[in-house]
Structures are given as structure tokens and as C-alpha cells.
Tab-separated table of C-alpha atoms and ligand atoms in Angstrom:
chain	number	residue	atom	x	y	z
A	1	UNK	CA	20.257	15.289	7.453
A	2	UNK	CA	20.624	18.471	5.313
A	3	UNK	CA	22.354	21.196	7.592
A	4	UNK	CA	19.511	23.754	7.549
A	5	UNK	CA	16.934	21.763	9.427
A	6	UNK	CA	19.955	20.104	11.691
A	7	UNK	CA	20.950	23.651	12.951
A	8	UNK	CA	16.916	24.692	12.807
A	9	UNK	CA	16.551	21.294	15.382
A	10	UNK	CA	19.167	22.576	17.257
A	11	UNK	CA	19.898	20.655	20.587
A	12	UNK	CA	16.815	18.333	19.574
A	13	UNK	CA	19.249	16.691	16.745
A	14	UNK	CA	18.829	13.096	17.376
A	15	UNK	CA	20.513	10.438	15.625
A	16	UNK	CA	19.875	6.881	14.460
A	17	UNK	CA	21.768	4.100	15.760
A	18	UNK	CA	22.245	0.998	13.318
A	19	UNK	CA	19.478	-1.034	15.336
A	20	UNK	CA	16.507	1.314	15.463
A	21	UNK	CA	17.412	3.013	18.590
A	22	UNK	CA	18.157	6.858	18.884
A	23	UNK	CA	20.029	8.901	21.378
A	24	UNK	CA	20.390	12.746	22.212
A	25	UNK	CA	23.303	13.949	23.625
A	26	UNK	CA	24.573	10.621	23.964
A	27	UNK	CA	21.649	9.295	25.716
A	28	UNK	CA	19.576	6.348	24.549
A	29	UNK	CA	16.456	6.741	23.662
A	30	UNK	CA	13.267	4.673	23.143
A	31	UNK	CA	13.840	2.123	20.018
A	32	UNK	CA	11.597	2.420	16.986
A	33	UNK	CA	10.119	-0.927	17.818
A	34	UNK	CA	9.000	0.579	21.270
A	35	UNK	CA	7.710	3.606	19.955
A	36	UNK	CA	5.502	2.094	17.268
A	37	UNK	CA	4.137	-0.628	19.006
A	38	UNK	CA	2.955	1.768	22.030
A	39	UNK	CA	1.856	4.387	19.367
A	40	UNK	CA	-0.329	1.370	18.082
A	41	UNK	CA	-2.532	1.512	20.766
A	42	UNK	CA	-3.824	5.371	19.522
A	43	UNK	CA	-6.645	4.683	17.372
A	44	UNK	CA	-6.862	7.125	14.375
A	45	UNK	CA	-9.043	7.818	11.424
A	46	UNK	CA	-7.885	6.821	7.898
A	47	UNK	CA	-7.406	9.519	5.415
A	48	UNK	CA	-6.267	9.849	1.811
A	49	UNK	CA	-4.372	12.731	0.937
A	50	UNK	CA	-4.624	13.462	-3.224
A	51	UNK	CA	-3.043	15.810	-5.592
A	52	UNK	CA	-3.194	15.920	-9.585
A	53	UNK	CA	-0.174	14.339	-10.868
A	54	UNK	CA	-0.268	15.408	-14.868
A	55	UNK	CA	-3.311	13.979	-16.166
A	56	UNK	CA	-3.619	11.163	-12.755
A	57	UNK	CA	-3.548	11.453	-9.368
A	58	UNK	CA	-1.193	11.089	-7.044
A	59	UNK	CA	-2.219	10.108	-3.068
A	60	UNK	CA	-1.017	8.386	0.037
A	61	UNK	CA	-2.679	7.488	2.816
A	62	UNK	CA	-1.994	9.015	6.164
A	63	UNK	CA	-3.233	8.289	10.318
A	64	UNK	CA	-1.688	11.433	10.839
A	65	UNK	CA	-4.473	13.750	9.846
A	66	UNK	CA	-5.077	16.494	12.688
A	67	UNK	CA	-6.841	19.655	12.683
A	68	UNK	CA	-4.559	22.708	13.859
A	69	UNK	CA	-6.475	25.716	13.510
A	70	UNK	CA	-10.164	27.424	13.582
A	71	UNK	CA	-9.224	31.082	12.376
A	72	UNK	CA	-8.091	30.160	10.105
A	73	UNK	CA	-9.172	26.829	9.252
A	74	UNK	CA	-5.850	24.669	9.253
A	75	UNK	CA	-4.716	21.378	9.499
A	76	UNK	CA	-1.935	19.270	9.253
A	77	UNK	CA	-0.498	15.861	8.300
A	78	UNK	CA	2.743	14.212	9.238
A	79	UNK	CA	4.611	12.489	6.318
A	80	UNK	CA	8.159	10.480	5.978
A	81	UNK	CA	10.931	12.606	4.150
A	82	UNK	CA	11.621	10.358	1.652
A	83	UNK	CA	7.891	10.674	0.081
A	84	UNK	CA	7.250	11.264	-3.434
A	85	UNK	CA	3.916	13.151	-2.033
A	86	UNK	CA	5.442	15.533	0.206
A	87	UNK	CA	7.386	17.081	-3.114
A	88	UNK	CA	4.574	17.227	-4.961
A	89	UNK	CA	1.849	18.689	-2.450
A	90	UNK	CA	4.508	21.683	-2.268
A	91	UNK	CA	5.073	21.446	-6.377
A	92	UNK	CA	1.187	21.778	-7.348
A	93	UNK	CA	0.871	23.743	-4.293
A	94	UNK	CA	-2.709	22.385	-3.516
A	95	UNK	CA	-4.200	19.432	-2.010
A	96	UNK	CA	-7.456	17.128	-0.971
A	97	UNK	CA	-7.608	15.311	2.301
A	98	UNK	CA	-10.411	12.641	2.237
A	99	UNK	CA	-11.757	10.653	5.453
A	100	UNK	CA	-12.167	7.283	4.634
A	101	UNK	CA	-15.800	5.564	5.347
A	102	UNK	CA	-16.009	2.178	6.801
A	103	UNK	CA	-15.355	0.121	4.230
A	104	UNK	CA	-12.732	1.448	2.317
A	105	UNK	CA	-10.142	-0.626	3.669
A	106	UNK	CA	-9.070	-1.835	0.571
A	107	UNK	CA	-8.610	2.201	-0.546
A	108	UNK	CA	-6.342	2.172	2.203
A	109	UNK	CA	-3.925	-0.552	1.617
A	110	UNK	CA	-4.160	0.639	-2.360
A	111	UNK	CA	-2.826	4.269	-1.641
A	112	UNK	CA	-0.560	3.027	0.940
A	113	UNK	CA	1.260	0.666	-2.032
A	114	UNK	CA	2.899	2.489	-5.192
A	115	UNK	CA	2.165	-0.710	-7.011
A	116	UNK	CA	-1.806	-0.150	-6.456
A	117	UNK	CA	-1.775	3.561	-6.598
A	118	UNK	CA	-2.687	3.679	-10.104
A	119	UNK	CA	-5.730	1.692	-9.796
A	120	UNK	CA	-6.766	3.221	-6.290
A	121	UNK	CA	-6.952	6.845	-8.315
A	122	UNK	CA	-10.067	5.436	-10.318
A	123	UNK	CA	-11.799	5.653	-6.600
A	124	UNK	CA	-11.651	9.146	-6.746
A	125	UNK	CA	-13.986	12.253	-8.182
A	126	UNK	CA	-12.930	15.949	-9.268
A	127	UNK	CA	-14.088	18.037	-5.945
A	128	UNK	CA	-13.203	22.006	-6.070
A	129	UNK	CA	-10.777	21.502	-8.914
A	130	UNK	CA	-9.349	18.652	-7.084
A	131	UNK	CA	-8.998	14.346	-6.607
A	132	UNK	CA	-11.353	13.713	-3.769
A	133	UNK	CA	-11.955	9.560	-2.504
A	134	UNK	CA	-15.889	9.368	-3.936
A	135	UNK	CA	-17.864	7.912	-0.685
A	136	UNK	CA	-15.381	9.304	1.862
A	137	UNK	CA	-17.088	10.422	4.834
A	138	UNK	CA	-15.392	14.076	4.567
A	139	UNK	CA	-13.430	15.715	2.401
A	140	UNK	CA	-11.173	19.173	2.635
A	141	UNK	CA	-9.456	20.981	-0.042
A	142	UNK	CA	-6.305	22.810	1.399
A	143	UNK	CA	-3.741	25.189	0.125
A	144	UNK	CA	-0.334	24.190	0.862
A	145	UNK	CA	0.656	26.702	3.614
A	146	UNK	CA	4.090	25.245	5.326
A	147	UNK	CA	6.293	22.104	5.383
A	148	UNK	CA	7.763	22.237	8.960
A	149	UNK	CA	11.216	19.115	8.919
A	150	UNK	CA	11.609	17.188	12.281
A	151	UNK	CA	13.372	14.232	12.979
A	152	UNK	CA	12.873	11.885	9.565
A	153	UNK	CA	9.204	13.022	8.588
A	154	UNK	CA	8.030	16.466	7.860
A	155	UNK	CA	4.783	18.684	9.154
A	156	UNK	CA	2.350	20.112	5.957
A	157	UNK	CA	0.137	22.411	7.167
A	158	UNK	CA	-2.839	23.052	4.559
A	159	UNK	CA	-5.199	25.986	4.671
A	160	UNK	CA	-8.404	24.659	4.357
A	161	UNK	CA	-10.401	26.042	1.333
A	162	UNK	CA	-13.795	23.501	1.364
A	163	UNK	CA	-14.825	21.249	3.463
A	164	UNK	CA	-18.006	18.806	3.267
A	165	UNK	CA	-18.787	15.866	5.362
A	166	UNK	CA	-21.625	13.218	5.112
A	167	UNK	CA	-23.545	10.884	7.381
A	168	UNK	CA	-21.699	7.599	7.484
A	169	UNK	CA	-18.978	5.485	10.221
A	170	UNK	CA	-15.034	6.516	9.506
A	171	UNK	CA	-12.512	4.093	9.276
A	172	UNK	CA	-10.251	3.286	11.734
A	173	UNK	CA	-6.728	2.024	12.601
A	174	UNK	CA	-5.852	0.407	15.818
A	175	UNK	CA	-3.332	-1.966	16.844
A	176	UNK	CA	-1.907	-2.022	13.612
A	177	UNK	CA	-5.323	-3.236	12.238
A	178	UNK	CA	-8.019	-1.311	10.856
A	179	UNK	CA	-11.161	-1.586	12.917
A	180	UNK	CA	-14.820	-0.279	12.815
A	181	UNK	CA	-16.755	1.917	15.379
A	182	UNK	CA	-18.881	-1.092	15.753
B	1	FMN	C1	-3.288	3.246	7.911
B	1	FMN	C2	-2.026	3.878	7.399
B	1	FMN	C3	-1.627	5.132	7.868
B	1	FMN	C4	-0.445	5.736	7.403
B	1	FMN	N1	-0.103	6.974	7.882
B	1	FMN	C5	1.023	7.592	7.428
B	1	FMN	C6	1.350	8.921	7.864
B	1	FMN	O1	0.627	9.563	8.644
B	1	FMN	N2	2.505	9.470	7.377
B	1	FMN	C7	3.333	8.811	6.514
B	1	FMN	O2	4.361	9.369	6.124
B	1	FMN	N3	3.036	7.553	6.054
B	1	FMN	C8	1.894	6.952	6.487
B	1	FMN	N4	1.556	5.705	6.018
B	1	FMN	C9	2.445	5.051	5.038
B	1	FMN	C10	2.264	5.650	3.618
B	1	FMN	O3	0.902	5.593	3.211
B	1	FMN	C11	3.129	4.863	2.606
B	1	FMN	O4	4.458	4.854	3.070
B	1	FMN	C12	3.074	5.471	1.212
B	1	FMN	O5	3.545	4.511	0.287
B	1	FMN	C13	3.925	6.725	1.093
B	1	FMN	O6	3.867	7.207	-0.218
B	1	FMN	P1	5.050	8.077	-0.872
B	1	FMN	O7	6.282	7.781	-0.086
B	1	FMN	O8	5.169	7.596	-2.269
B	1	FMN	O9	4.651	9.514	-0.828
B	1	FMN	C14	0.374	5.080	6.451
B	1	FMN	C15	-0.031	3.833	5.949
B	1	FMN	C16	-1.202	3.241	6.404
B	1	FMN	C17	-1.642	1.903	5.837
């Protein structure tokens, strides 16, 4: 862990143990299997979040979508260290966050996989200069604001610049399977 965000974490640091498990201060603490499974029983909306990458477009999908703020209008997403989109959210410095619909499942799985990414950006239309999921039930444009590190995935805060919504059902994750309101 890079030595400016370990000192920033302070007595929070918490370190991996070979088989999932973490402790703090030499205490164990729940194992990764543990913690995912009983986070599996939050149900979430899907989103996409997109940014231009050179003449494409570059998105991931996220659960972690949340809104922070009304004044301002803020809100945040949670994403792994290692990811190729946190760098480039900060890089171009603007992003779109799109709520999946319903049946976009397949949208999903496709910006979830760098294999399908590719394809996946052909789902998507130019909104407020940026790559927005066409048939998503909302949408937000968002200047990057912050990246906040904890523990191995990082907090992006986006200023909301536009946001639109439309009548339809969101989809949604639950139990590790993605479910309808219905
Ligand atoms: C339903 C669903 C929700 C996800 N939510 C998140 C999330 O909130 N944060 C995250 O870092 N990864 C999340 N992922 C995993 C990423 O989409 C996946 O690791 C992606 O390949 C990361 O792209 P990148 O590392 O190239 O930026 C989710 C995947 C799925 C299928």
C-alpha cells in the first residue's frame, strides 16, 4: 500500500492475510468470503459508469452507485484500486453514470468483462458531451471532484452536472444474481 494513504488510514491500516482474512492490530477480522456473501443479501441498482477513451469509450459497471450530496448535487461510486477506470475518470476528468433498465443484464455482464467492453460501448449515445447507456432508466453527467483511497478500493466523488431519468423498472442485483422489481 503506497505510504501516503497508509499513514492517511492511520490506526485503520488493515492488512491481508494469505487466506482472505484481515486483522487490525493483530486482531482477526471477518474473511472476505464472510463479508461478501452477507453483503450479498443488499440489493442494489446496476449502473454503468462511462468515460471517452480516445475515439471509444471506456466503462465498468458498478453496485456501488450512491448519492452523497443535495447542495451540491454529489455522488459517489466505490471502485477496486487496481482499475483501469479509476485512472482514467481522474485523467479525462469527467464522467457519465447510467442506471441500468430491466433488461440490460447482458450490458451488465459486457462492461463488467474487458473482453466485451468493446462491443458493450456500441450500447451507448453521446449525452452532454459524454457516453451515456441509450435506454438506461437515468443518467448523470459528473465532474470528477475527489478520489478518497481506503482499504483496496477507492471513493470518486462526481459533481453532478445533468441529470435525466425516464419511466421504466431498474435493474437489480441480489444474492449475487440480478433480479427484477417484479
Ligand atoms: C453487478 C456488478 C456490480 C459491480 N460493482 C462494482 C463496484 O461497485 N466497484 C468495483 O470496483 N467493481 C464492481 N464490479 C466489478 C467491475 O465491473 C469489474 O471488475 C470491471 O472489470 C472493472 O473494470 P476495470 O478494472 O478495468 O476498471 C461489479 C460487477 C458487477 C457485475
Amino acid at each position: 500500500m503506497n505510504t501516503v494513504i497508509e499513514a492517511a488510514l492511520g490506526q485503520h491500516y488493515t492488512s491481508l492475510t494469505a487466506d482472505g482474512s484481515s486483522t487490525q492490530g493483530g486482531t482477526e477480522l471477518v474473511t472476505e468470503h464472510t463479508f461478501r456473501a452477507a453483503m450479498a443479501a443488499l440489493p442494489t441498482g446496476v449502473s454503468v459508469i462511462t468515460t471517452p477513451d480516445g475515439d471509444g469509450v471506456w466503462g465498468m459497471t458498478v453496485g456501488s452507485l450512491t448519492s452523497l450530496s443535495l447542495r451540491p448535487p454529489l455522488l459517489l461510486v466505490c471502485l477496486h484500486r487496481g482499475s483501469t477506470t479509476l485512472e482514467l475518470l481522474a485523467h479525462q476528468g469527467r464522467f457519465a453514470v447510467s442506471v441500468l433498465a430491466e433488461d440490460q443484464h447482458e450490458i451488465a455482464n459486457a462492461f463488467a468483462r474487458p473482453r466485451t467492453r468493446g462491443t458493450a460501448a456500441s450500447s451507448c449515445t453521446t449525452a452532454d458531451g459524454l457516453p451515456v447507456v441509450a435506454g438506461a432508466v437515468a443518467w448523470f453527467t459528473c465532474r470528477h471532484q475527489h478520489t478518497y483511497a481506503s482499504g483496496d478500493h477507492a471513493i470518486v466523488i462526481g459533481a453532478v452536472e445533468h441529470a435525466e431519468h425516464r419511466p421504466g423498472e431498474p435493474l437489480l442485483r441480489h444474492a449475487s444474481r440480478y433480479r427484477r422489481l417484479h
